[in-house]
Amino acid sequence: MRFDRRLPIPPLIDAGKRGNAIELQVASGKHAFVGGKPTRIYGYAGQIPGPVLRLRRGDEFEVTVENKLDIDTTVHWHGLLVSGDVEGGPHQIIKSGGSWRPRLRVDQPASTLWFHPHLHHDTARQIYMGLSGLIIVDDGSDTKLGLPHAYGIDDLPIVLQDRSFGPDGSLLYDLDPLTIQYGLRGNTIIANGVVGPFARVPGGLVRLRILNAANAQNFDLRFSDKRKFYVVASDAGFVSAPVAMQQLRISPAERFEILVDFSNGRPVMLETGPDRVMGIFGAVSEDDSAGFVPIMRFEPTATAGAAKEIPVSLVAPAAADANRAVRRREFLLDSGFCGGQRPTETGLLPGMCINGKTHDMARIDVETALGTTEVWKIVSRGMAHPFHLHGASFRVLSLSGAPPPAHLAGWKDVVLVEDEAELLVKFSRPATPEHPFMYHCHILEHEDAGMMGQYVCT
Ligand SMILES: [Cu+2]
């Protein structure tokens, strides 16, 4: 790989600077993933990567979404804590040629969120075709904490995905029962929509906002010189203090913000290892199943960064007190096929279940009370499932019976469950039976196959 394409920096849409009224087109377009070979894609504004929305805490903004695709879609604000009627799940369909205009109130801590389609049975393909964008929630804490925050300079969005391409550079997406079972995995890793990019960065501290927007692949990130880096935030907010790490696993839909020190001036590669939970199916290197492959190259410049020191502390979340939980529930995510086959152009495809039931848009599975906290025990069977729920953030109480490592101890909205996990979920937004919240596996082929339930919060 040549690493001769500059890392695309998505356009920044700063809602506050546009009177908190923004527009988003969902359209098809052309994009060259592999040098010089444009191919048909879906994109927000018809482009890959999709824009980054910057939202200020305390603001209310309006989005006009126009669907220019020849298919229906939805736009789900993943991690944004808003009510069920505007969060863009499977019930808020935007018809082909139609539009949708939700008003959204931003009231949550600084965090890196994202948006993507959530149309039942077609989420995986639509995201694979290019529909995803990041959201930055800004609560003013960056300056106070001394964190890099110059967008595109020392604060870089990095969206990681895996893809497979045809000889003409086009995206390949074919579903069969085996692909559904393991989730679709590509043989090439892209960052911000291109293969093998490089980024020039200041020779100092740089913040990377990393999103795993892959359909199924867990990335296992490290730098080629094994340097330490510091996790400062997980999905829904800062961790209490920077966590020094040399290797970081990031599962589908998870976000981590990390600080990397480039002050030694040496170029370095960001690499990923195999998806450890998938055995031989998780290899990323064609010749060595244990090998790491380079994703992108960082080239420090002679310019010093604005931020000099790793902060000593960040924002400590309140203690995760399981005694406050009003009830306990258990969810079994099983990648064996259950009932509910769905017809497609290529024949019947099998369904997947939570607690023995495949997704049904007309069935409410769980009723919760607004303002309460519950313990949700998630059990994975068959393989590791990244569990996500809408309309709430949670704290990880335990993973396989042990307390979570420091970088997973803050507020989150996705967690990879290898065998079992206990989560303390705080229900702070309402959802009615007409517009319920989802909980589901974020392996997109599992979700489309029905590994998804619905809850109300009243
Ligand atoms: Cu799954």
Short mmCIF file of C-alpha atoms and ligand atoms in Angstrom, two decimals:
data_model
loop_
_atom_site.label_atom_id
_atom_site.label_comp_id
_atom_site.label_asym_id
_atom_site.label_seq_id
_atom_site.Cartn_x
_atom_site.Cartn_y
_atom_site.Cartn_z
CA MET A 1 0.00 0.00 0.00
CA ARG A 2 1.28 3.46 -0.84
CA PHE A 3 -0.34 5.81 1.70
CA ASP A 4 -0.23 8.63 -0.83
CA ARG A 5 -3.80 9.89 -0.49
CA ARG A 6 -4.44 12.59 2.02
CA LEU A 7 -6.95 11.59 4.71
CA PRO A 8 -10.25 13.23 3.71
CA ILE A 9 -11.54 15.49 6.48
CA PRO A 10 -15.34 15.52 6.38
CA PRO A 11 -17.00 18.92 5.99
CA LEU A 12 -17.94 20.39 9.37
CA ILE A 13 -21.50 21.58 9.79
CA ASP A 14 -21.50 23.81 12.87
CA ALA A 15 -25.20 24.00 13.73
CA GLY A 16 -24.78 27.05 16.00
CA LYS A 17 -23.28 29.03 13.12
CA ARG A 18 -26.24 28.21 10.89
CA GLY A 19 -28.96 29.39 13.24
CA ASN A 20 -29.40 25.79 14.40
CA ALA A 21 -31.20 24.94 11.17
CA ILE A 22 -29.31 22.46 9.04
CA GLU A 23 -29.95 20.48 5.91
CA LEU A 24 -28.98 16.96 5.10
CA GLN A 25 -29.50 15.30 1.76
CA VAL A 26 -29.44 11.54 1.41
CA ALA A 27 -28.38 10.89 -2.14
CA SER A 28 -26.45 8.59 -4.39
CA GLY A 29 -23.15 9.75 -5.78
CA LYS A 30 -19.75 8.64 -7.02
CA HIS A 31 -16.72 8.03 -4.87
CA ALA A 32 -13.25 6.56 -5.41
CA PHE A 33 -12.36 4.27 -2.50
CA VAL A 34 -9.40 2.89 -4.41
CA GLY A 35 -7.30 5.47 -6.28
CA GLY A 36 -8.88 6.76 -9.48
CA LYS A 37 -11.83 4.39 -9.67
CA PRO A 38 -15.09 6.21 -8.88
CA THR A 39 -18.00 3.93 -8.14
CA ARG A 40 -21.64 4.32 -7.19
CA ILE A 41 -22.29 4.97 -3.52
CA TYR A 42 -24.91 6.38 -1.18
CA GLY A 43 -23.84 9.36 0.86
CA TYR A 44 -25.05 12.22 2.98
CA ALA A 45 -24.89 15.08 0.46
CA GLY A 46 -24.02 12.24 -1.94
CA GLN A 47 -20.51 12.14 -0.51
CA ILE A 48 -18.16 9.93 1.47
CA PRO A 49 -17.24 10.69 4.19
CA GLY A 50 -20.52 12.18 5.40
CA PRO A 51 -20.36 15.55 7.15
CA VAL A 52 -19.58 16.06 10.83
CA LEU A 53 -22.33 17.86 12.75
CA ARG A 54 -21.15 20.01 15.64
CA LEU A 55 -23.91 20.62 18.18
CA ARG A 56 -23.75 22.77 21.28
CA ARG A 57 -25.17 21.44 24.51
CA GLY A 58 -28.28 23.39 25.48
CA ASP A 59 -29.22 24.24 21.88
CA GLU A 60 -32.24 23.05 19.99
CA PHE A 61 -31.73 22.53 16.31
CA GLU A 62 -33.83 21.56 13.34
CA VAL A 63 -32.68 19.23 10.60
CA THR A 64 -34.31 19.05 7.20
CA VAL A 65 -33.51 15.64 5.78
CA GLU A 66 -34.31 15.10 2.13
CA ASN A 67 -34.29 11.60 0.74
CA LYS A 68 -33.09 11.77 -2.87
CA LEU A 69 -32.47 8.03 -3.03
CA ASP A 70 -34.76 5.71 -4.98
CA ILE A 71 -35.33 3.73 -1.77
CA ASP A 72 -36.75 4.53 1.67
CA THR A 73 -34.38 5.31 4.52
CA THR A 74 -34.23 6.72 8.05
CA VAL A 75 -31.63 8.85 9.80
CA HIS A 76 -30.88 7.65 13.32
CA TRP A 77 -28.89 9.88 15.69
CA HIS A 78 -26.83 7.20 17.38
CA GLY A 79 -26.12 8.21 20.99
CA LEU A 80 -28.02 11.49 20.87
CA LEU A 81 -30.37 11.48 23.86
CA VAL A 82 -33.67 12.59 22.34
CA SER A 83 -37.24 11.25 22.53
CA GLY A 84 -38.43 8.25 20.53
CA ASP A 85 -40.45 10.26 18.01
CA VAL A 86 -37.41 12.12 16.60
CA GLU A 87 -34.53 9.69 17.02
CA GLY A 88 -34.78 8.25 13.52
CA GLY A 89 -35.29 4.57 14.25
CA PRO A 90 -37.14 2.08 12.02
CA HIS A 91 -40.51 3.78 12.66
CA GLN A 92 -39.53 7.18 11.24
CA ILE A 93 -39.31 6.19 7.60
CA ILE A 94 -38.34 8.86 5.08
CA LYS A 95 -39.88 7.73 1.82
CA SER A 96 -37.95 7.95 -1.41
CA GLY A 97 -38.40 11.53 -2.59
CA GLY A 98 -39.75 12.59 0.82
CA SER A 99 -38.38 14.66 3.66
CA TRP A 100 -38.31 14.68 7.47
CA ARG A 101 -37.83 17.62 9.76
CA PRO A 102 -37.17 16.70 13.40
CA ARG A 103 -36.40 19.27 16.10
CA LEU A 104 -33.73 17.97 18.44
CA ARG A 105 -32.73 19.27 21.83
CA VAL A 106 -29.10 18.68 22.78
CA ASP A 107 -28.75 18.03 26.49
CA GLN A 108 -25.90 15.69 27.27
CA PRO A 109 -22.16 15.87 27.99
CA ALA A 110 -19.51 16.42 25.33
CA SER A 111 -19.13 13.29 23.24
CA THR A 112 -18.59 11.86 19.77
CA LEU A 113 -21.78 10.37 18.33
CA TRP A 114 -22.81 9.45 14.81
CA PHE A 115 -25.76 9.14 12.45
CA HIS A 116 -26.72 6.40 10.04
CA PRO A 117 -29.77 4.71 8.45
CA HIS A 118 -31.92 2.39 10.56
CA LEU A 119 -34.49 1.02 8.10
CA HIS A 120 -35.48 -2.45 9.22
CA HIS A 121 -34.01 -5.17 6.92
CA ASP A 122 -31.90 -2.64 4.97
CA THR A 123 -29.69 -0.93 7.56
CA ALA A 124 -26.58 -2.99 6.82
CA ARG A 125 -26.52 -2.43 3.06
CA GLN A 126 -27.31 1.28 3.31
CA ILE A 127 -24.47 1.91 5.78
CA TYR A 128 -22.16 -0.30 3.72
CA MET A 129 -22.99 1.80 0.64
CA GLY A 130 -21.66 4.89 2.43
CA LEU A 131 -24.26 6.40 4.74
CA SER A 132 -22.65 7.51 7.98
CA GLY A 133 -21.52 10.75 9.59
CA LEU A 134 -20.17 11.87 12.94
CA ILE A 135 -21.71 14.20 15.52
CA ILE A 136 -19.61 16.21 17.95
CA VAL A 137 -21.46 17.38 21.05
CA ASP A 138 -19.64 20.39 22.47
CA ASP A 139 -20.31 21.47 26.05
CA GLY A 140 -17.40 23.89 26.32
CA SER A 141 -15.21 21.54 28.37
CA ASP A 142 -12.41 21.14 25.78
CA THR A 143 -10.71 24.44 26.69
CA LYS A 144 -11.14 23.85 30.42
CA LEU A 145 -9.62 20.38 30.16
CA GLY A 146 -6.82 21.51 27.83
CA LEU A 147 -7.80 19.06 25.07
CA PRO A 148 -6.93 19.62 21.40
CA HIS A 149 -10.06 20.89 19.65
CA ALA A 150 -9.04 22.53 16.34
CA TYR A 151 -11.18 20.50 13.94
CA GLY A 152 -9.20 18.94 11.11
CA ILE A 153 -5.89 20.12 12.57
CA ASP A 154 -5.27 18.57 15.99
CA ASP A 155 -8.78 17.12 16.42
CA LEU A 156 -9.32 14.55 13.68
CA PRO A 157 -12.34 12.37 12.94
CA ILE A 158 -11.31 8.85 11.91
CA VAL A 159 -14.09 6.59 10.62
CA LEU A 160 -12.93 3.01 10.18
CA GLN A 161 -14.69 0.45 7.98
CA ASP A 162 -13.90 -2.71 6.07
CA ARG A 163 -15.04 -3.21 2.50
CA SER A 164 -14.65 -5.58 -0.44
CA PHE A 165 -14.36 -4.22 -3.95
CA GLY A 166 -15.00 -5.62 -7.38
CA PRO A 167 -12.28 -5.32 -10.07
CA ASP A 168 -13.82 -1.97 -11.14
CA GLY A 169 -13.57 -0.58 -7.60
CA SER A 170 -17.29 -1.01 -6.91
CA LEU A 171 -18.68 -2.09 -3.54
CA LEU A 172 -19.65 -5.73 -3.18
CA TYR A 173 -22.56 -6.51 -0.88
CA ASP A 174 -24.13 -9.95 -1.13
CA LEU A 175 -26.09 -11.65 1.58
CA ASP A 176 -26.24 -15.36 2.20
CA PRO A 177 -26.87 -17.29 5.42
CA LEU A 178 -23.14 -17.53 6.28
CA THR A 179 -22.64 -13.78 5.79
CA ILE A 180 -25.61 -13.14 8.03
CA GLN A 181 -24.22 -15.48 10.66
CA TYR A 182 -20.76 -13.92 10.90
CA GLY A 183 -21.66 -10.43 9.72
CA LEU A 184 -20.28 -8.97 6.52
CA ARG A 185 -16.51 -8.56 6.63
CA GLY A 186 -14.47 -6.90 3.89
CA ASN A 187 -10.87 -7.65 2.92
CA THR A 188 -9.79 -3.99 2.78
CA ILE A 189 -9.83 -1.39 5.54
CA ILE A 190 -10.78 2.18 4.75
CA ALA A 191 -10.38 5.30 6.88
CA ASN A 192 -12.71 8.24 6.13
CA GLY A 193 -13.69 6.43 2.95
CA VAL A 194 -10.31 5.78 1.35
CA VAL A 195 -7.79 2.98 1.25
CA GLY A 196 -4.35 3.72 2.69
CA PRO A 197 -4.48 7.46 3.49
CA PHE A 198 -1.93 9.66 5.26
CA ALA A 199 -2.53 12.65 7.53
CA ARG A 200 -0.18 15.52 8.34
CA VAL A 201 -0.46 16.31 12.03
CA PRO A 202 1.19 18.88 14.33
CA GLY A 203 4.29 17.60 16.13
CA GLY A 204 2.51 17.48 19.46
CA LEU A 205 -0.66 16.16 21.05
CA VAL A 206 -3.41 15.22 18.64
CA ARG A 207 -6.92 14.02 19.45
CA LEU A 208 -8.40 11.29 17.29
CA ARG A 209 -12.15 10.68 17.41
CA ILE A 210 -12.33 7.09 16.22
CA LEU A 211 -15.59 5.49 15.11
CA ASN A 212 -15.89 1.87 14.10
CA ALA A 213 -18.57 2.09 11.40
CA ALA A 214 -17.94 -1.45 10.12
CA ASN A 215 -20.86 -3.82 9.70
CA ALA A 216 -19.33 -6.55 11.87
CA GLN A 217 -15.57 -6.31 12.29
CA ASN A 218 -13.92 -5.56 15.64
CA PHE A 219 -10.73 -3.57 15.03
CA ASP A 220 -7.75 -4.06 17.34
CA LEU A 221 -5.81 -0.81 17.05
CA ARG A 222 -2.20 -0.02 17.83
CA PHE A 223 0.59 2.14 16.42
CA SER A 224 3.39 0.48 14.46
CA ASP A 225 6.02 1.64 16.99
CA LYS A 226 3.84 0.41 19.90
CA ARG A 227 3.74 3.90 21.39
CA LYS A 228 1.39 4.63 24.27
CA PHE A 229 -1.74 6.64 23.60
CA TYR A 230 -4.43 7.86 25.96
CA VAL A 231 -8.15 7.13 25.87
CA VAL A 232 -9.96 10.28 27.02
CA ALA A 233 -13.56 9.46 26.08
CA SER A 234 -15.77 6.51 25.23
CA ASP A 235 -19.13 6.59 23.41
CA ALA A 236 -21.15 8.92 25.63
CA GLY A 237 -18.57 11.09 27.40
CA PHE A 238 -15.18 11.56 28.99
CA VAL A 239 -13.60 8.97 31.22
CA SER A 240 -12.48 10.19 34.66
CA ALA A 241 -8.79 10.36 33.69
CA PRO A 242 -6.78 9.55 30.55
CA VAL A 243 -6.16 5.80 30.25
CA ALA A 244 -2.72 4.88 28.86
CA MET A 245 -2.95 2.02 26.37
CA GLN A 246 -0.89 0.43 23.60
CA GLN A 247 -3.69 -1.55 22.00
CA LEU A 248 -7.39 -0.78 21.82
CA ARG A 249 -10.22 -2.94 20.58
CA ILE A 250 -13.10 -1.02 19.04
CA SER A 251 -16.34 -2.80 18.15
CA PRO A 252 -18.98 -1.86 15.62
CA ALA A 253 -20.63 1.50 16.52
CA GLU A 254 -18.23 2.19 19.41
CA ARG A 255 -16.33 5.47 19.61
CA PHE A 256 -13.16 6.27 21.47
CA GLU A 257 -11.39 9.60 21.64
CA ILE A 258 -7.66 9.17 22.09
CA LEU A 259 -4.71 11.52 22.54
CA VAL A 260 -1.56 10.66 20.61
CA ASP A 261 1.78 12.42 21.11
CA PHE A 262 3.55 13.10 17.79
CA SER A 263 6.25 15.35 19.30
CA ASN A 264 9.10 12.96 18.37
CA GLY A 265 8.40 13.99 14.76
CA ARG A 266 8.53 10.45 13.39
CA PRO A 267 5.94 9.11 10.94
CA VAL A 268 3.96 6.18 12.30
CA MET A 269 1.27 3.79 11.08
CA LEU A 270 -2.07 3.11 12.72
CA GLU A 271 -2.59 -0.63 12.42
CA THR A 272 -5.25 -3.18 13.20
CA GLY A 273 -4.86 -6.78 14.29
CA PRO A 274 -7.28 -9.60 13.60
CA ASP A 275 -10.75 -9.71 15.12
CA ARG A 276 -9.80 -11.95 18.04
CA VAL A 277 -13.31 -13.12 18.82
CA MET A 278 -13.74 -14.57 15.30
CA GLY A 279 -10.93 -17.12 15.03
CA ILE A 280 -9.90 -17.74 11.41
CA PHE A 281 -12.80 -15.61 10.19
CA GLY A 282 -11.27 -12.57 11.88
CA ALA A 283 -7.96 -12.43 9.99
CA VAL A 284 -7.07 -9.07 8.45
CA SER A 285 -3.76 -10.12 6.96
CA GLU A 286 -3.99 -12.50 4.02
CA ASP A 287 -0.78 -14.39 4.73
CA ASP A 288 -0.77 -14.45 8.53
CA SER A 289 -3.89 -14.90 10.64
CA ALA A 290 -2.19 -13.27 13.66
CA GLY A 291 -0.73 -10.39 11.67
CA PHE A 292 -1.47 -6.68 11.95
CA VAL A 293 -2.10 -4.59 8.84
CA PRO A 294 -1.52 -0.87 8.38
CA ILE A 295 -4.63 1.34 8.10
CA MET A 296 -3.13 4.80 7.69
CA ARG A 297 0.03 6.80 8.16
CA PHE A 298 0.57 9.86 10.37
CA GLU A 299 3.24 12.35 9.32
CA PRO A 300 4.09 14.94 11.99
CA THR A 301 5.05 18.40 10.75
CA ALA A 302 7.48 20.85 12.38
CA THR A 303 4.55 22.87 13.77
CA ALA A 304 3.99 22.31 17.47
CA GLY A 305 0.46 21.45 18.59
CA ALA A 306 -1.64 23.79 20.72
CA ALA A 307 -2.09 21.28 23.54
CA LYS A 308 1.12 20.38 25.37
CA GLU A 309 0.27 18.14 28.29
CA ILE A 310 -1.88 15.08 28.79
CA PRO A 311 -4.49 16.25 31.32
CA VAL A 312 -4.24 14.63 34.75
CA SER A 313 -7.98 14.29 35.13
CA LEU A 314 -11.07 14.72 32.95
CA VAL A 315 -14.72 14.44 34.00
CA ALA A 316 -15.43 11.79 36.63
CA PRO A 317 -18.80 10.09 36.08
CA ALA A 318 -20.96 9.55 39.17
CA ALA A 319 -20.45 6.19 40.87
CA ALA A 320 -22.25 3.38 39.03
CA ASP A 321 -24.49 2.34 41.92
CA ALA A 322 -26.41 -0.83 41.05
CA ASN A 323 -28.44 -0.46 44.27
CA ARG A 324 -30.41 2.31 42.60
CA ALA A 325 -31.74 -0.06 39.94
CA VAL A 326 -35.51 -0.59 40.14
CA ARG A 327 -35.38 -3.91 38.32
CA ARG A 328 -33.24 -6.43 36.55
CA ARG A 329 -33.76 -7.94 33.09
CA GLU A 330 -31.93 -10.48 31.02
CA PHE A 331 -31.46 -10.58 27.26
CA LEU A 332 -30.09 -13.54 25.33
CA LEU A 333 -28.52 -12.66 21.96
CA ASP A 334 -28.24 -15.82 19.92
CA SER A 335 -26.59 -15.99 16.50
CA GLY A 336 -28.22 -19.33 15.78
CA PHE A 337 -31.07 -18.95 13.33
CA CYS A 338 -34.57 -18.79 14.75
CA GLY A 339 -37.91 -18.32 13.05
CA GLY A 340 -39.09 -15.40 11.01
CA GLN A 341 -37.56 -15.98 7.61
CA ARG A 342 -37.76 -12.94 5.41
CA PRO A 343 -38.21 -13.03 1.66
CA THR A 344 -35.61 -11.22 -0.45
CA GLU A 345 -34.73 -11.06 -4.14
CA THR A 346 -32.29 -13.93 -3.63
CA GLY A 347 -34.66 -16.15 -1.65
CA LEU A 348 -35.60 -16.62 1.98
CA LEU A 349 -33.10 -15.39 4.56
CA PRO A 350 -33.08 -16.71 8.12
CA GLY A 351 -33.98 -14.69 11.21
CA MET A 352 -32.11 -14.07 14.46
CA CYS A 353 -33.52 -13.56 17.91
CA ILE A 354 -33.27 -11.91 21.31
CA ASN A 355 -34.86 -14.04 24.03
CA GLY A 356 -36.19 -16.37 21.34
CA LYS A 357 -38.06 -13.66 19.43
CA THR A 358 -37.13 -12.08 16.13
CA HIS A 359 -37.79 -8.37 15.64
CA ASP A 360 -41.40 -7.32 15.19
CA MET A 361 -42.13 -3.63 14.64
CA ALA A 362 -45.64 -4.12 16.05
CA ARG A 363 -44.50 -5.75 19.32
CA ILE A 364 -43.29 -3.89 22.41
CA ASP A 365 -40.88 -6.12 24.29
CA VAL A 366 -40.02 -4.04 27.34
CA GLU A 367 -41.70 -1.24 29.32
CA THR A 368 -39.51 1.08 31.36
CA ALA A 369 -40.21 4.09 33.56
CA LEU A 370 -38.77 7.49 32.71
CA GLY A 371 -36.13 8.63 35.18
CA THR A 372 -35.35 5.15 36.52
CA THR A 373 -32.31 2.93 36.35
CA GLU A 374 -32.26 -0.79 35.61
CA VAL A 375 -29.67 -3.54 35.43
CA TRP A 376 -29.67 -5.23 32.05
CA LYS A 377 -27.77 -8.49 31.84
CA ILE A 378 -26.79 -9.29 28.27
CA VAL A 379 -25.79 -12.83 27.36
CA SER A 380 -24.18 -13.66 24.03
CA ARG A 381 -24.51 -17.06 22.46
CA GLY A 382 -22.78 -18.28 19.29
CA MET A 383 -20.38 -15.34 19.09
CA ALA A 384 -19.58 -11.97 20.64
CA HIS A 385 -22.32 -9.41 19.99
CA PRO A 386 -21.90 -5.61 20.30
CA PHE A 387 -25.02 -4.59 22.23
CA HIS A 388 -26.53 -1.12 21.80
CA LEU A 389 -29.66 0.57 23.02
CA HIS A 390 -31.35 3.77 21.91
CA GLY A 391 -32.52 6.60 24.13
CA ALA A 392 -30.22 5.84 27.05
CA SER A 393 -26.61 5.71 28.13
CA PHE A 394 -25.25 3.04 30.43
CA ARG A 395 -22.35 2.09 32.60
CA VAL A 396 -20.73 -1.30 32.37
CA LEU A 397 -21.01 -3.01 35.78
CA SER A 398 -19.27 -6.20 34.74
CA LEU A 399 -17.91 -8.05 31.73
CA SER A 400 -17.74 -11.83 32.08
CA GLY A 401 -18.18 -11.31 35.83
CA ALA A 402 -15.23 -8.92 36.25
CA PRO A 403 -15.27 -5.13 36.67
CA PRO A 404 -14.74 -3.27 33.36
CA PRO A 405 -11.26 -2.00 32.45
CA ALA A 406 -10.77 1.75 33.01
CA HIS A 407 -11.40 2.73 29.38
CA LEU A 408 -14.83 1.04 29.48
CA ALA A 409 -15.84 2.43 32.87
CA GLY A 410 -17.37 5.71 31.66
CA TRP A 411 -20.72 6.39 29.96
CA LYS A 412 -21.32 4.22 26.91
CA ASP A 413 -24.02 3.18 24.50
CA VAL A 414 -22.42 0.11 22.88
CA VAL A 415 -20.48 -2.72 24.45
CA LEU A 416 -19.03 -5.88 22.98
CA VAL A 417 -20.45 -8.80 24.96
CA GLU A 418 -18.17 -11.81 24.58
CA ASP A 419 -20.15 -14.01 26.94
CA GLU A 420 -22.04 -11.84 29.41
CA ALA A 421 -22.23 -8.27 30.61
CA GLU A 422 -24.19 -6.39 33.26
CA LEU A 423 -25.14 -2.83 32.39
CA LEU A 424 -26.59 -0.08 34.56
CA VAL A 425 -28.97 1.72 32.20
CA LYS A 426 -30.35 5.17 32.92
CA PHE A 427 -33.65 5.92 31.17
CA SER A 428 -33.84 9.65 30.66
CA ARG A 429 -35.85 10.12 27.46
CA PRO A 430 -39.47 9.19 26.65
CA ALA A 431 -40.67 6.79 23.96
CA THR A 432 -44.27 5.77 23.23
CA PRO A 433 -45.55 2.54 21.63
CA GLU A 434 -45.90 4.44 18.31
CA HIS A 435 -42.25 5.51 18.45
CA PRO A 436 -40.43 3.02 20.67
CA PHE A 437 -36.68 2.83 21.25
CA MET A 438 -34.67 -0.11 19.90
CA TYR A 439 -32.13 -2.33 21.59
CA HIS A 440 -30.12 -4.56 19.31
CA CYS A 441 -26.90 -6.17 18.22
CA HIS A 442 -24.80 -3.71 16.21
CA ILE A 443 -23.51 -6.38 13.86
CA LEU A 444 -25.68 -4.92 11.15
CA GLU A 445 -26.51 -8.23 9.48
CA HIS A 446 -27.70 -9.55 12.86
CA GLU A 447 -29.81 -6.46 13.42
CA ASP A 448 -31.40 -6.72 9.97
CA ALA A 449 -32.03 -10.42 10.60
CA GLY A 450 -34.08 -9.48 13.65
CA MET A 451 -31.67 -9.44 16.62
CA MET A 452 -33.50 -6.37 17.87
CA GLY A 453 -36.21 -5.56 20.40
CA GLN A 454 -38.30 -2.49 21.22
CA TYR A 455 -38.91 -0.70 24.50
CA VAL A 456 -41.08 2.14 25.61
CA CYS A 457 -40.22 4.63 28.33
CA THR A 458 -43.05 6.53 30.01
CU CU B 1 -24.91 -10.00 16.90
#
